Amino acid sequence: MRTTHNFWLSLFASGTLLATPAAARQTSVATRLEASPTSVVLTRGESVPIDFIVYDANGNRMDAPIRVAAPRRSLQYNQDGTITALQAGDFEVIATAVIPADSDSEPPSVRVSVRVNWPAITRITVQASEGVLYTETTIAHEAVAYHADGSFRPGAAIAWSASNADVIEVDRYGYATAHREGSALVIATFEGVRGQLSHAVAPLEATMLQIEGGQDEVRTGDVQRFHAHARLPNGDVANDVPVTWTLAYRPVEGIVAPAAPGQVDGGNVVADVPGVYTVMATAGPLHATKRFTVVPRDVVQRVTVVGHGSQSTHYTSDLWVFEGVDGRDYALTGSRQGQSHAFVWDVTNPANIVKTDSIQVDARSVNDVKVSPDGRYAVMTREGASNRRNGLVIMDMANPGHPVIASTYDEGLTGGVHNVFAADDYLFALSGGDKYIILDVRDPYNPQYVSEYDHPNSRIHDVWVNDGIAYSAEWQTGVVMVDVGNGRWGGAIDNPVLIGTYALPTGATHAVFPYLQKDTGNFYLGLAWEGSGPDVRMPYDPETGRGGYPRATSGYIQIIDLTDPDKPEMVARYEVSEYGTHNIWVEDDILYQAYYEGGVRLVDVSGDLMGNLYTQGREIAVFK
């Protein structure tokens, strides 16, 4: 489902949540809405109250429901009438009074300007890249500025300096070069707070630099791993000498390459275009080079539509293709808008897709459908149920072409279930975008509550479980990793234990998909960053000249190497700049990516991953 920039709450003017549609009970019509205060200045993480007062045409205060909208990733409007600052910047809260549907009046509204400042910086940490600073060598430094609550300041403009410029010179980017022996501090300063790192500079005794590793010919997108060895006069290797890596490129005939035809990170190199590449290693006065050839990846294939299961009465929301317990292949699809159904399709012969059954449920949307890996049960998630008790509908799949409802479960899930993850014995269900609840479904007719995990101050959108670790996509928090049975971090299915979090630099973490490469042993986590522009899909009006614009989306897949969950590392991305991402699937080294207007994209994700997979010739096919 596409995310929106604002969230809406229906409240009485006193700030109490509206429990039932109250507009029809109004004896007078709201004509004016005021806010107190009309502007707010606060620090990120703080909360302040805002009161909304509704007046009728005679100037009398009245009780009327209002709707409050605020940028969902920047401000949070709470049930107690307070607003909480989530990130720094200038924003608006917009409140609108609800009037009867048959009224000719415009609903009154009011805007409250909100300025959110960053909290004060309390400390700065400084880290250096690997190696020891010898004379004439260079080491890069990074600094992180932290607030009192432990959060870091993004985009902090660090000022770099050295305590003794005769020994160490530091440029504006934190690169420190040693000029002579001695001791000096590398200093990082921001908003009057200082962090530092001490270096003792010794003479460089190595006399030769060598590059080892890599192949003479690779394809675009293949990661080359080189190692540089600084050798002493006696031939021994000095392992702590810092090395700077660079890359040069010569195109093949007929190829006009981009300005950056490849990437180099340490001794790791990946090429985007064919040609002859030269990787260079430098350590002070020492230099070494190595060349290799890059050829086209050549993975493009044609997509052929084999069959089409037509459904004309409902919008399809989600699908899950599975092998039934009878050995045939099926698809389960959800629907949205109106009295929602799940539909069952026999897809054993993709050229002859047959609808075998449908299951109607009380919901505005069956947003997610999943089938357990063993094909024993299926689950539908509900949003917008008429009795406001959404929850889950669990189906017995003993006869997969004609499933029967085994049970419903809504305890703790009344706020709407957007996504679920189905394992053989346990079911992970998102509750109102706030947390996930774990159910024991070994008996689908009697699901039992086991435990839950609610990450503090975080909103959740997706969860996936692999090898006893739950990976959840939680918007600005990023990915949250929890031990739910792996045991390495002390967790169990009835005692979830937090492993750690990894925040995307882009925020808006929408979907997550873990994938173990069998050939390399690499464990990757694909994270979909979902952004969206103005949703203005109204038809073009020739009289006013308005409308006719397509929806604008943005976002791309970011790939984390989680081979060691304690040391997550961003290694690659798949970015098609014209479109925005939605959901992910990876199987047999192929990434299947839903890209909104960009269609379905098939991408080769074999081997080590690095850089932007889109520019490396890894795209296999596109189907719109």
Coordinates of C-alpha atoms in Angstrom, one line a residue:
M1 CA 0.0 0.0 0.0
R2 CA 1.3 3.5 -0.8
T3 CA 2.3 5.5 2.2
T4 CA 1.0 9.0 2.7
H5 CA 2.8 12.0 4.1
N6 CA 0.2 12.9 6.7
F7 CA -1.8 10.9 9.2
W8 CA -5.3 11.7 10.3
L9 CA -7.0 11.5 13.7
S10 CA -10.7 12.2 14.4
L11 CA -11.1 13.8 17.8
F12 CA -13.6 15.9 19.8
A13 CA -12.5 19.5 20.2
S14 CA -11.4 18.6 23.7
G15 CA -8.8 16.3 22.3
T16 CA -10.6 13.0 23.0
L17 CA -10.5 10.4 20.3
L18 CA -13.8 10.1 18.4
A19 CA -15.2 6.7 19.0
T20 CA -18.2 6.8 16.7
P21 CA -19.2 9.0 13.7
A22 CA -20.5 12.1 15.6
A23 CA -21.0 14.5 12.8
A24 CA -24.6 13.4 12.3
R25 CA -25.4 14.3 16.0
Q26 CA -24.4 17.9 15.7
T27 CA -27.2 20.4 16.4
S28 CA -25.3 23.3 14.9
V29 CA -22.6 23.6 12.2
A30 CA -19.0 24.5 13.1
T31 CA -18.0 27.7 11.4
R32 CA -14.7 28.6 13.1
L33 CA -11.8 26.7 14.4
E34 CA -9.1 28.2 16.6
A35 CA -5.8 26.7 17.9
S36 CA -3.9 27.6 21.1
P37 CA -1.1 28.2 20.6
T38 CA -0.9 29.1 16.9
S39 CA 2.8 28.4 16.7
V40 CA 5.1 26.1 18.6
V41 CA 8.9 25.9 19.0
L42 CA 10.2 22.8 20.6
T43 CA 13.2 20.5 20.6
R44 CA 13.2 17.1 18.9
G45 CA 11.8 14.5 21.3
E46 CA 9.8 17.1 23.3
S47 CA 6.0 17.2 23.5
V48 CA 3.7 20.2 23.9
P49 CA -0.1 20.4 24.2
I50 CA -2.2 22.1 21.4
D51 CA -5.9 22.9 22.1
F52 CA -8.4 23.2 19.3
I53 CA -11.6 25.1 20.0
V54 CA -14.7 24.9 17.7
Y55 CA -17.3 27.7 17.4
D56 CA -20.7 27.9 15.7
A57 CA -22.1 30.8 13.7
N58 CA -23.2 32.6 16.9
G59 CA -19.7 32.5 18.3
N60 CA -20.5 29.9 20.9
R61 CA -18.1 27.1 21.7
M62 CA -19.4 23.7 20.7
D63 CA -18.4 20.1 20.8
A64 CA -17.6 18.8 17.3
P65 CA -15.2 16.2 15.9
I66 CA -12.1 17.5 14.3
R67 CA -9.4 15.9 12.1
V68 CA -5.8 16.6 12.7
A69 CA -3.1 16.1 10.1
A70 CA 0.7 16.3 10.6
P71 CA 3.8 15.1 8.6
R72 CA 3.9 11.5 9.9
R73 CA 7.7 11.2 9.9
S74 CA 8.3 14.6 11.5
L75 CA 5.5 15.1 14.0
Q76 CA 3.3 12.8 16.0
Y77 CA -0.1 14.0 17.2
N78 CA -1.0 12.0 20.3
Q79 CA -4.4 11.0 21.8
D80 CA -3.9 13.3 24.8
G81 CA -3.8 16.4 22.5
T82 CA 0.0 16.8 22.6
I83 CA 2.3 16.9 19.6
T84 CA 5.7 15.2 19.7
A85 CA 8.7 16.3 17.6
L86 CA 10.3 13.5 15.7
Q87 CA 12.8 15.4 13.5
A88 CA 14.1 19.0 13.1
G89 CA 12.7 21.4 10.6
D90 CA 9.7 23.7 10.0
F91 CA 6.3 22.0 9.7
E92 CA 2.6 22.5 10.0
V93 CA -0.2 20.9 11.9
I94 CA -3.6 21.2 10.1
A95 CA -6.8 20.8 12.0
T96 CA -10.3 20.7 10.3
A97 CA -13.7 20.6 11.9
V98 CA -16.1 17.9 10.7
I99 CA -19.5 19.2 9.5
P100 CA -22.6 17.3 8.5
A101 CA -22.5 15.7 5.1
D102 CA -25.5 17.6 3.9
S103 CA -24.1 21.0 4.9
D104 CA -23.3 23.6 2.2
S105 CA -20.6 25.2 4.4
E106 CA -16.9 24.8 4.0
P107 CA -15.4 22.9 7.0
P108 CA -13.4 25.4 9.0
S109 CA -9.7 24.7 9.5
V110 CA -6.7 26.1 11.2
R111 CA -2.9 25.8 10.8
V112 CA -0.3 25.6 13.6
S113 CA 3.3 26.3 12.6
V114 CA 5.8 24.1 14.3
R115 CA 9.5 24.7 14.4
V116 CA 11.6 21.8 15.7
N117 CA 15.2 22.5 16.8
W118 CA 17.9 19.9 17.3
P119 CA 18.8 19.2 20.9
A120 CA 22.3 20.3 22.1
I121 CA 25.3 18.2 21.2
T122 CA 27.0 16.7 24.3
R123 CA 29.8 14.6 22.8
I124 CA 31.7 13.9 19.6
T125 CA 33.5 10.6 18.8
V126 CA 36.4 10.4 16.4
Q127 CA 37.5 7.2 14.6
A128 CA 40.3 6.6 12.2
S129 CA 40.5 4.1 9.3
E130 CA 42.7 1.1 9.6
G131 CA 46.4 1.4 10.0
V132 CA 49.1 3.4 11.9
L133 CA 50.0 6.9 10.9
Y134 CA 53.6 6.8 9.6
T135 CA 55.5 9.7 8.1
E136 CA 54.2 10.7 4.7
T137 CA 51.1 8.4 4.9
T138 CA 47.5 9.5 5.1
I139 CA 44.6 8.2 7.3
A140 CA 40.9 9.1 7.0
H141 CA 38.9 10.1 10.1
E142 CA 35.2 10.2 10.8
A143 CA 33.4 12.0 13.5
V144 CA 29.9 11.5 15.0
A145 CA 28.1 14.2 17.1
Y146 CA 25.7 12.8 19.7
H147 CA 22.9 14.4 21.7
A148 CA 22.3 13.7 25.3
D149 CA 19.8 10.9 24.6
G150 CA 22.3 9.0 22.6
S151 CA 20.9 9.9 19.1
F152 CA 23.3 11.3 16.5
R153 CA 23.1 14.5 14.6
P154 CA 22.8 13.8 10.8
G155 CA 24.7 16.1 8.5
A156 CA 26.8 17.7 11.3
A157 CA 29.3 20.1 9.8
I158 CA 32.5 19.0 11.5
A159 CA 35.4 21.4 11.6
W160 CA 38.7 19.5 11.5
S161 CA 42.1 20.6 12.9
A162 CA 45.3 19.2 14.5
S163 CA 47.0 20.2 17.7
N164 CA 50.4 20.3 16.0
A165 CA 50.3 21.1 12.3
D166 CA 54.0 20.5 11.9
V167 CA 53.5 16.8 12.8
I168 CA 50.0 16.2 11.3
E169 CA 48.0 18.2 8.8
V170 CA 44.2 17.6 8.6
D171 CA 42.1 18.8 5.6
R172 CA 38.4 19.8 5.8
Y173 CA 37.3 16.2 5.1
G174 CA 39.2 14.6 8.0
Y175 CA 42.1 13.2 6.1
A176 CA 45.2 13.4 8.2
T177 CA 48.7 13.4 6.6
A178 CA 51.9 12.9 8.8
H179 CA 54.8 15.2 7.9
R180 CA 57.3 14.2 10.6
E181 CA 57.8 12.1 13.7
G182 CA 56.0 13.2 16.9
S183 CA 52.6 13.2 18.6
A184 CA 49.5 15.2 17.8
L185 CA 45.8 15.2 18.2
V186 CA 43.3 15.1 15.4
I187 CA 40.4 17.3 16.6
A188 CA 36.7 17.4 15.5
T189 CA 34.6 20.4 16.6
F190 CA 30.9 21.1 16.2
E191 CA 28.6 23.6 18.0
G192 CA 31.4 24.2 20.6
V193 CA 31.8 20.5 21.5
R194 CA 35.1 18.8 20.8
G195 CA 36.2 15.2 20.1
Q196 CA 39.8 14.1 19.5
L197 CA 42.0 11.2 18.7
S198 CA 45.7 10.9 19.5
H199 CA 48.4 9.8 17.0
A200 CA 52.0 8.9 17.6
V201 CA 53.8 9.3 14.2
A202 CA 56.8 6.9 13.6
P203 CA 59.0 6.8 10.5
L204 CA 57.9 4.7 7.5
E205 CA 60.3 1.8 7.2
A206 CA 58.5 -0.1 4.4
T207 CA 60.3 0.2 1.1
M208 CA 57.9 -1.6 -1.4
L209 CA 54.2 -2.0 -2.0
Q210 CA 52.6 -4.9 -3.8
I211 CA 49.0 -5.7 -4.9
E212 CA 47.7 -9.2 -4.8
G213 CA 44.4 -10.9 -5.6
G214 CA 41.7 -10.2 -8.3
Q215 CA 41.2 -11.8 -11.7
D216 CA 42.4 -10.7 -15.1
E217 CA 38.9 -10.6 -16.6
V218 CA 35.5 -10.1 -14.9
R219 CA 32.0 -9.0 -15.9
T220 CA 30.4 -5.7 -15.0
G221 CA 29.1 -5.9 -11.5
D222 CA 31.6 -8.6 -10.4
V223 CA 33.4 -7.4 -7.2
Q224 CA 37.2 -7.7 -7.4
R225 CA 39.0 -8.0 -4.0
F226 CA 42.6 -6.8 -3.9
H227 CA 45.0 -6.7 -1.1
A228 CA 48.1 -4.4 -0.7
H229 CA 51.2 -5.5 1.2
A230 CA 53.8 -3.0 2.4
R231 CA 57.1 -4.8 2.7
L232 CA 60.1 -4.0 4.9
P233 CA 63.7 -4.2 3.5
N234 CA 64.0 -7.8 4.8
G235 CA 60.9 -8.8 2.9
D236 CA 58.5 -9.0 5.9
V237 CA 55.0 -7.6 5.6
A238 CA 54.2 -4.5 7.6
N239 CA 50.4 -5.0 8.1
D240 CA 49.6 -1.7 9.8
V241 CA 50.7 0.7 7.0
P242 CA 47.6 2.7 5.8
V243 CA 46.9 2.4 2.1
T244 CA 44.9 4.7 -0.2
W245 CA 43.2 3.1 -3.2
T246 CA 42.2 4.8 -6.5
L247 CA 40.9 3.6 -9.8
A248 CA 41.6 4.6 -13.4
Y249 CA 39.7 3.6 -16.5
R250 CA 40.2 3.3 -20.3
P251 CA 37.1 2.6 -22.4
V252 CA 36.9 -0.1 -25.1
E253 CA 36.2 1.0 -28.6
G254 CA 32.8 2.6 -29.1
I255 CA 32.1 3.0 -25.4
V256 CA 31.7 6.5 -23.9
A257 CA 31.9 5.8 -20.2
P258 CA 30.3 7.9 -17.4
A259 CA 32.6 10.1 -15.3
A260 CA 32.7 7.4 -12.6
P261 CA 32.8 4.1 -14.5
G262 CA 33.3 2.1 -11.3
Q263 CA 33.7 2.2 -7.5
V264 CA 36.6 1.4 -5.2
D265 CA 36.3 0.9 -1.5
G266 CA 39.5 -0.1 0.2
G267 CA 40.8 -2.9 -2.1
N268 CA 37.3 -3.8 -3.3
V269 CA 36.5 -2.7 -6.9
V270 CA 33.4 -3.0 -9.0
A271 CA 33.0 -1.8 -12.6
D272 CA 29.8 -0.4 -14.2
V273 CA 30.9 -0.4 -17.8
P274 CA 33.3 -2.6 -19.9
G275 CA 36.9 -1.5 -20.4
V276 CA 40.4 -1.7 -19.0
Y277 CA 40.7 -0.7 -15.4
T278 CA 43.8 0.1 -13.3
V279 CA 43.6 -0.1 -9.6
M280 CA 46.3 1.8 -7.7
A281 CA 47.5 1.5 -4.1
T282 CA 49.5 4.3 -2.4
A283 CA 51.2 4.4 1.0
G284 CA 53.2 7.6 1.3
P285 CA 55.9 7.5 -1.4
L286 CA 55.1 3.8 -2.2
H287 CA 52.9 2.9 -5.2
A288 CA 51.6 -0.2 -6.8
T289 CA 49.2 -0.9 -9.8
K290 CA 47.3 -3.7 -11.3
R291 CA 45.1 -3.8 -14.4
F292 CA 42.2 -6.0 -15.4
T293 CA 39.6 -6.2 -18.2
V294 CA 35.9 -5.9 -17.7
V295 CA 33.4 -7.4 -20.2
P296 CA 29.6 -6.9 -20.4
R297 CA 27.6 -9.0 -18.0
D298 CA 25.1 -10.1 -20.7
V299 CA 22.2 -11.3 -18.5
V300 CA 19.3 -9.6 -20.3
Q301 CA 16.3 -11.9 -21.0
R302 CA 12.8 -11.5 -22.5
V303 CA 9.7 -11.7 -20.3
T304 CA 6.8 -13.7 -21.8
V305 CA 3.3 -13.5 -20.4
V306 CA 2.1 -17.1 -20.1
G307 CA -1.3 -16.7 -18.5
H308 CA -3.6 -14.2 -16.7
G309 CA -6.0 -14.9 -13.9
S310 CA -8.7 -12.2 -14.4
Q311 CA -10.6 -10.6 -11.5
S312 CA -12.9 -7.8 -12.6
T313 CA -14.9 -7.2 -9.5
H314 CA -12.2 -6.3 -6.9
Y315 CA -8.8 -4.5 -6.8
T316 CA -6.1 -7.1 -6.0
S317 CA -4.1 -6.1 -3.0
D318 CA -1.5 -9.0 -2.5
L319 CA -0.7 -12.5 -3.6
W320 CA 1.1 -15.6 -2.4
V321 CA 2.0 -18.5 -4.7
F322 CA 2.5 -21.9 -3.0
E323 CA 2.5 -25.6 -3.5
G324 CA -0.6 -27.2 -1.8
V325 CA -0.5 -30.3 0.3
D326 CA -2.1 -32.1 -2.7
G327 CA 1.1 -31.3 -4.8
R328 CA -0.6 -28.8 -7.1
D329 CA 0.4 -25.1 -7.4
Y330 CA -1.9 -22.4 -6.2
A331 CA -2.1 -18.7 -5.7
L332 CA -3.9 -16.9 -2.9
T333 CA -4.9 -13.2 -3.6
G334 CA -6.3 -10.5 -1.4
S335 CA -8.6 -7.6 -2.4
R336 CA -9.4 -4.1 -1.2
Q337 CA -12.2 -1.6 -1.3
G338 CA -15.7 -2.8 -0.4
Q339 CA -16.6 -6.2 1.1
S340 CA -13.2 -7.9 0.7
H341 CA -12.5 -11.4 -0.4
A342 CA -9.6 -13.7 -0.8
F343 CA -9.5 -15.6 -4.0
V344 CA -7.9 -19.0 -4.7
W345 CA -6.4 -19.9 -8.1
D346 CA -5.0 -23.1 -9.4
V347 CA -1.8 -22.1 -11.3
T348 CA -0.4 -25.6 -11.9
N349 CA -0.7 -24.8 -15.6
P350 CA 0.3 -21.1 -15.8
A351 CA -1.3 -20.9 -19.3
N352 CA -4.6 -22.0 -17.9
I353 CA -5.2 -20.2 -14.5
V354 CA -8.4 -21.3 -12.9
K355 CA -10.2 -19.6 -10.0
T356 CA -11.3 -22.4 -7.6
D357 CA -12.9 -20.5 -4.7
S358 CA -13.4 -17.3 -2.8
I359 CA -13.6 -16.4 0.9
Q360 CA -15.5 -13.3 1.9
V361 CA -14.6 -11.5 5.2
D362 CA -15.8 -8.4 7.0
A363 CA -13.1 -5.9 6.0
R364 CA -12.5 -2.9 3.8
S365 CA -9.2 -4.5 2.8
V366 CA -7.6 -7.9 2.9
N367 CA -4.2 -6.3 2.7
D368 CA -1.9 -9.3 3.1
V369 CA -2.2 -13.0 2.4
K370 CA 0.3 -15.6 3.4
V371 CA 0.5 -19.4 3.4
S372 CA 2.7 -21.4 5.8
P373 CA 5.8 -23.0 4.2
D374 CA 4.3 -26.5 4.8
G375 CA 1.0 -25.4 3.1
R376 CA -1.0 -26.4 6.2
Y377 CA -2.7 -23.1 6.8
A378 CA -3.2 -19.6 5.3
V379 CA -3.9 -16.3 6.8
M380 CA -5.6 -13.1 5.7
T381 CA -5.1 -9.7 7.4
R382 CA -8.0 -7.4 7.9
E383 CA -8.2 -3.6 7.8
G384 CA -11.4 -1.6 8.1
A385 CA -13.7 -4.2 9.6
S386 CA -17.3 -2.9 10.3
N387 CA -17.0 -3.7 14.0
R388 CA -13.5 -2.3 14.2
R389 CA -12.1 -5.6 15.4
N390 CA -9.8 -6.4 12.5
G391 CA -7.2 -9.0 13.3
L392 CA -6.6 -12.2 11.3
V393 CA -8.6 -14.8 9.5
I394 CA -6.8 -18.2 9.5
M395 CA -7.8 -20.9 7.0
D396 CA -7.4 -24.6 7.0
M397 CA -5.6 -25.5 3.7
A398 CA -6.2 -29.3 3.9
N399 CA -8.1 -28.9 0.6
P400 CA -6.0 -26.0 -0.9
G401 CA -8.4 -25.4 -3.8
H402 CA -11.3 -24.9 -1.4
P403 CA -10.0 -23.6 2.0
V404 CA -12.3 -23.3 5.0
I405 CA -12.0 -20.7 7.7
A406 CA -10.5 -22.3 10.8
S407 CA -10.5 -19.3 13.2
T408 CA -10.3 -15.6 13.6
Y409 CA -8.0 -13.8 16.0
D410 CA -8.2 -10.1 16.9
E411 CA -7.0 -9.9 20.5
G412 CA -4.5 -7.0 20.5
L413 CA -4.9 -6.7 16.7
T414 CA -8.0 -4.5 16.5
G415 CA -6.1 -1.5 15.1
G416 CA -5.7 -3.2 11.7
V417 CA -3.1 -5.8 10.5
H418 CA -1.1 -4.5 7.6
N419 CA 1.4 -7.4 7.2
V420 CA 2.1 -10.9 8.6
F421 CA 4.9 -13.5 8.4
A422 CA 3.8 -17.1 8.4
A423 CA 6.1 -19.8 9.7
D424 CA 5.1 -23.5 10.0
D425 CA 4.3 -23.2 13.8
Y426 CA 4.2 -19.5 14.5
L427 CA 2.6 -16.4 13.0
F428 CA 4.0 -12.9 13.3
A429 CA 1.2 -10.3 12.9
L430 CA 1.7 -6.5 12.9
S431 CA -0.6 -4.7 15.3
G432 CA -1.8 -1.2 14.3
G433 CA 1.6 -0.3 12.9
D434 CA 3.1 -0.3 16.4
K435 CA 4.4 -3.8 17.2
Y436 CA 4.2 -7.5 16.2
I437 CA 2.4 -10.2 18.1
I438 CA 3.5 -13.8 17.9
L439 CA 0.9 -16.6 17.8
D440 CA 1.2 -20.3 18.1
V441 CA -0.7 -21.7 15.1
R442 CA 0.2 -25.4 15.4
D443 CA -3.6 -25.8 15.8
P444 CA -5.0 -23.3 13.3
Y445 CA -8.5 -23.8 14.9
N446 CA -7.2 -22.5 18.2
P447 CA -4.4 -19.9 17.8
Q448 CA -2.6 -19.0 21.0
Y449 CA -0.8 -15.8 22.0
V450 CA 2.9 -16.4 22.7
S451 CA 4.6 -13.1 23.0
E452 CA 5.2 -9.7 21.3
Y453 CA 7.9 -7.2 20.5
D454 CA 7.3 -3.4 20.5
H455 CA 10.3 -1.3 19.7
P456 CA 10.1 2.0 21.6
N457 CA 9.2 5.2 19.8
S458 CA 9.0 3.3 16.4
R459 CA 6.4 2.5 13.8
I460 CA 6.5 -0.8 12.0
H461 CA 5.5 -1.7 8.5
D462 CA 6.9 -5.2 7.6
V463 CA 8.5 -8.2 9.3
W464 CA 10.3 -11.2 8.0
V465 CA 11.8 -14.1 10.1
N466 CA 14.9 -16.1 9.1
D467 CA 16.9 -18.6 11.3
G468 CA 15.2 -17.4 14.5
I469 CA 15.8 -13.7 13.8
A470 CA 12.9 -11.3 13.1
Y471 CA 13.8 -8.4 10.8
S472 CA 11.3 -5.6 10.9
A473 CA 11.1 -2.5 8.7
E474 CA 10.3 0.4 11.0
W475 CA 10.3 3.6 9.0
Q476 CA 12.8 6.2 10.5
T477 CA 14.2 3.6 13.0
G478 CA 15.3 1.5 10.0
V479 CA 15.6 -2.3 10.4
V480 CA 15.1 -3.8 13.9
M481 CA 16.7 -7.2 14.5
V482 CA 15.3 -9.4 17.3
D483 CA 16.3 -12.8 18.5
V484 CA 13.0 -14.8 18.5
G485 CA 14.5 -18.3 18.7
N486 CA 18.0 -18.2 17.3
G487 CA 19.4 -18.2 20.8
R488 CA 22.7 -16.5 20.1
W489 CA 21.5 -13.4 21.9
G490 CA 19.5 -15.2 24.5
G491 CA 16.1 -14.9 22.8
A492 CA 13.3 -17.4 22.4
I493 CA 9.9 -17.5 20.7
D494 CA 8.3 -16.6 24.0
N495 CA 11.1 -14.1 25.0
P496 CA 12.1 -11.9 22.1
V497 CA 15.5 -10.1 22.7
L498 CA 16.7 -7.1 20.8
I499 CA 19.9 -7.7 18.7
G500 CA 20.2 -4.2 17.3
T501 CA 19.0 -1.6 14.8
Y502 CA 20.3 -0.2 11.6
A503 CA 19.0 3.1 10.4
L504 CA 18.9 3.8 6.6
P505 CA 20.4 7.2 5.7
T506 CA 17.2 7.9 3.7
G507 CA 14.7 6.9 6.4
A508 CA 11.3 5.6 5.5
T509 CA 12.2 1.9 5.7
H510 CA 9.1 0.2 4.2
A511 CA 9.9 -3.5 3.4
V512 CA 12.5 -6.0 4.3
F513 CA 13.7 -9.3 2.8
P514 CA 16.5 -11.5 4.1
Y515 CA 18.4 -13.6 1.6
L516 CA 21.2 -16.2 2.0
Q517 CA 23.4 -16.7 -1.0
K518 CA 24.2 -20.4 -1.2
D519 CA 27.4 -20.1 -3.4
T520 CA 29.1 -17.3 -1.4
G521 CA 27.6 -17.8 2.1
N522 CA 26.8 -14.1 2.2
F523 CA 23.7 -13.1 4.1
Y524 CA 22.1 -10.0 2.7
L525 CA 19.1 -7.9 3.8
G526 CA 17.2 -6.0 1.2
L527 CA 15.5 -2.9 2.5
A528 CA 13.0 -0.9 0.5
W529 CA 13.1 2.8 1.1
E530 CA 9.7 4.1 0.0
G531 CA 9.1 7.8 -0.7
S532 CA 6.3 9.5 -2.5
G533 CA 5.5 12.8 -4.1
P534 CA 2.2 14.5 -4.5
D535 CA -0.6 12.1 -5.2
V536 CA -2.5 14.1 -7.9
R537 CA -4.0 11.4 -10.2
M538 CA -7.1 13.4 -10.9
P539 CA -8.2 13.6 -14.6
Y540 CA -7.2 16.5 -16.7
D541 CA -9.8 19.4 -16.8
P542 CA -9.5 21.3 -20.1
E543 CA -11.4 24.3 -18.7
T544 CA -9.1 24.9 -15.7
G545 CA -6.0 23.2 -17.0
R546 CA -5.7 21.3 -13.8
G547 CA -5.1 17.6 -13.3
G548 CA -3.6 15.0 -15.5
Y549 CA -0.4 14.6 -13.5
P550 CA 0.8 11.1 -12.7
R551 CA 1.6 10.1 -9.1
A552 CA 5.3 10.7 -8.3
T553 CA 7.1 8.1 -6.3
S554 CA 10.7 7.7 -5.2
G555 CA 12.9 5.3 -3.2
Y556 CA 15.2 2.4 -3.9
I557 CA 16.5 -0.9 -2.5
Q558 CA 19.3 -0.7 -0.1
I559 CA 21.3 -3.9 0.6
I560 CA 22.9 -4.6 3.9
D561 CA 25.5 -7.4 4.5
L562 CA 24.4 -9.1 7.7
T563 CA 26.7 -12.1 7.5
D564 CA 27.6 -11.0 11.0
P565 CA 24.4 -9.4 12.5
D566 CA 26.4 -7.6 15.1
K567 CA 28.3 -5.7 12.3
P568 CA 25.7 -4.7 9.6
E569 CA 27.3 -3.0 6.6
M570 CA 25.7 -1.2 3.7
V571 CA 27.2 -2.6 0.6
A572 CA 24.9 -2.0 -2.4
R573 CA 21.7 -0.6 -3.8
Y574 CA 19.4 -1.0 -6.7
E575 CA 18.2 2.5 -7.8
V576 CA 16.1 3.4 -10.8
S577 CA 15.9 7.1 -10.4
E578 CA 12.6 7.7 -12.3
Y579 CA 10.5 5.5 -10.0
G580 CA 9.9 4.4 -6.4
T581 CA 10.1 1.0 -4.8
H582 CA 7.4 -1.1 -3.0
N583 CA 7.9 -4.8 -2.1
I584 CA 10.8 -7.3 -2.6
W585 CA 11.3 -10.9 -3.3
V586 CA 14.6 -12.7 -3.9
E587 CA 15.0 -16.3 -5.1
D588 CA 17.7 -18.2 -6.9
D589 CA 20.0 -15.1 -7.1
I590 CA 17.2 -13.0 -8.8
L591 CA 15.7 -9.9 -7.1
Y592 CA 12.1 -9.4 -8.1
Q593 CA 11.3 -5.7 -7.3
A594 CA 8.0 -4.0 -7.5
Y595 CA 8.8 -0.5 -8.7
Y596 CA 5.4 1.2 -8.9
E597 CA 5.2 3.0 -12.3
G598 CA 8.5 1.2 -13.1
G599 CA 6.8 -2.2 -13.2
V600 CA 8.4 -5.4 -12.0
R601 CA 12.2 -5.4 -12.3
L602 CA 14.3 -8.6 -12.3
V603 CA 17.9 -8.1 -11.2
D604 CA 20.9 -10.5 -11.0
V605 CA 22.1 -10.5 -7.4
S606 CA 24.6 -13.3 -7.6
G607 CA 28.0 -13.1 -6.0
D608 CA 29.4 -10.3 -4.0
L609 CA 27.4 -7.1 -4.2
M610 CA 28.7 -3.6 -4.3
G611 CA 27.6 -0.2 -5.7
N612 CA 24.5 0.5 -7.7
L613 CA 23.3 -2.8 -9.3
Y614 CA 21.2 -0.8 -11.8
T615 CA 24.2 0.7 -13.6
Q616 CA 26.2 -2.6 -13.7
G617 CA 24.2 -4.4 -16.3
R618 CA 22.7 -6.7 -13.7
E619 CA 19.1 -5.9 -14.8
I620 CA 17.7 -9.0 -16.4
A621 CA 14.3 -7.8 -17.5
V622 CA 11.5 -5.3 -16.9
F623 CA 7.8 -6.0 -17.1
K624 CA 5.3 -3.1 -17.0

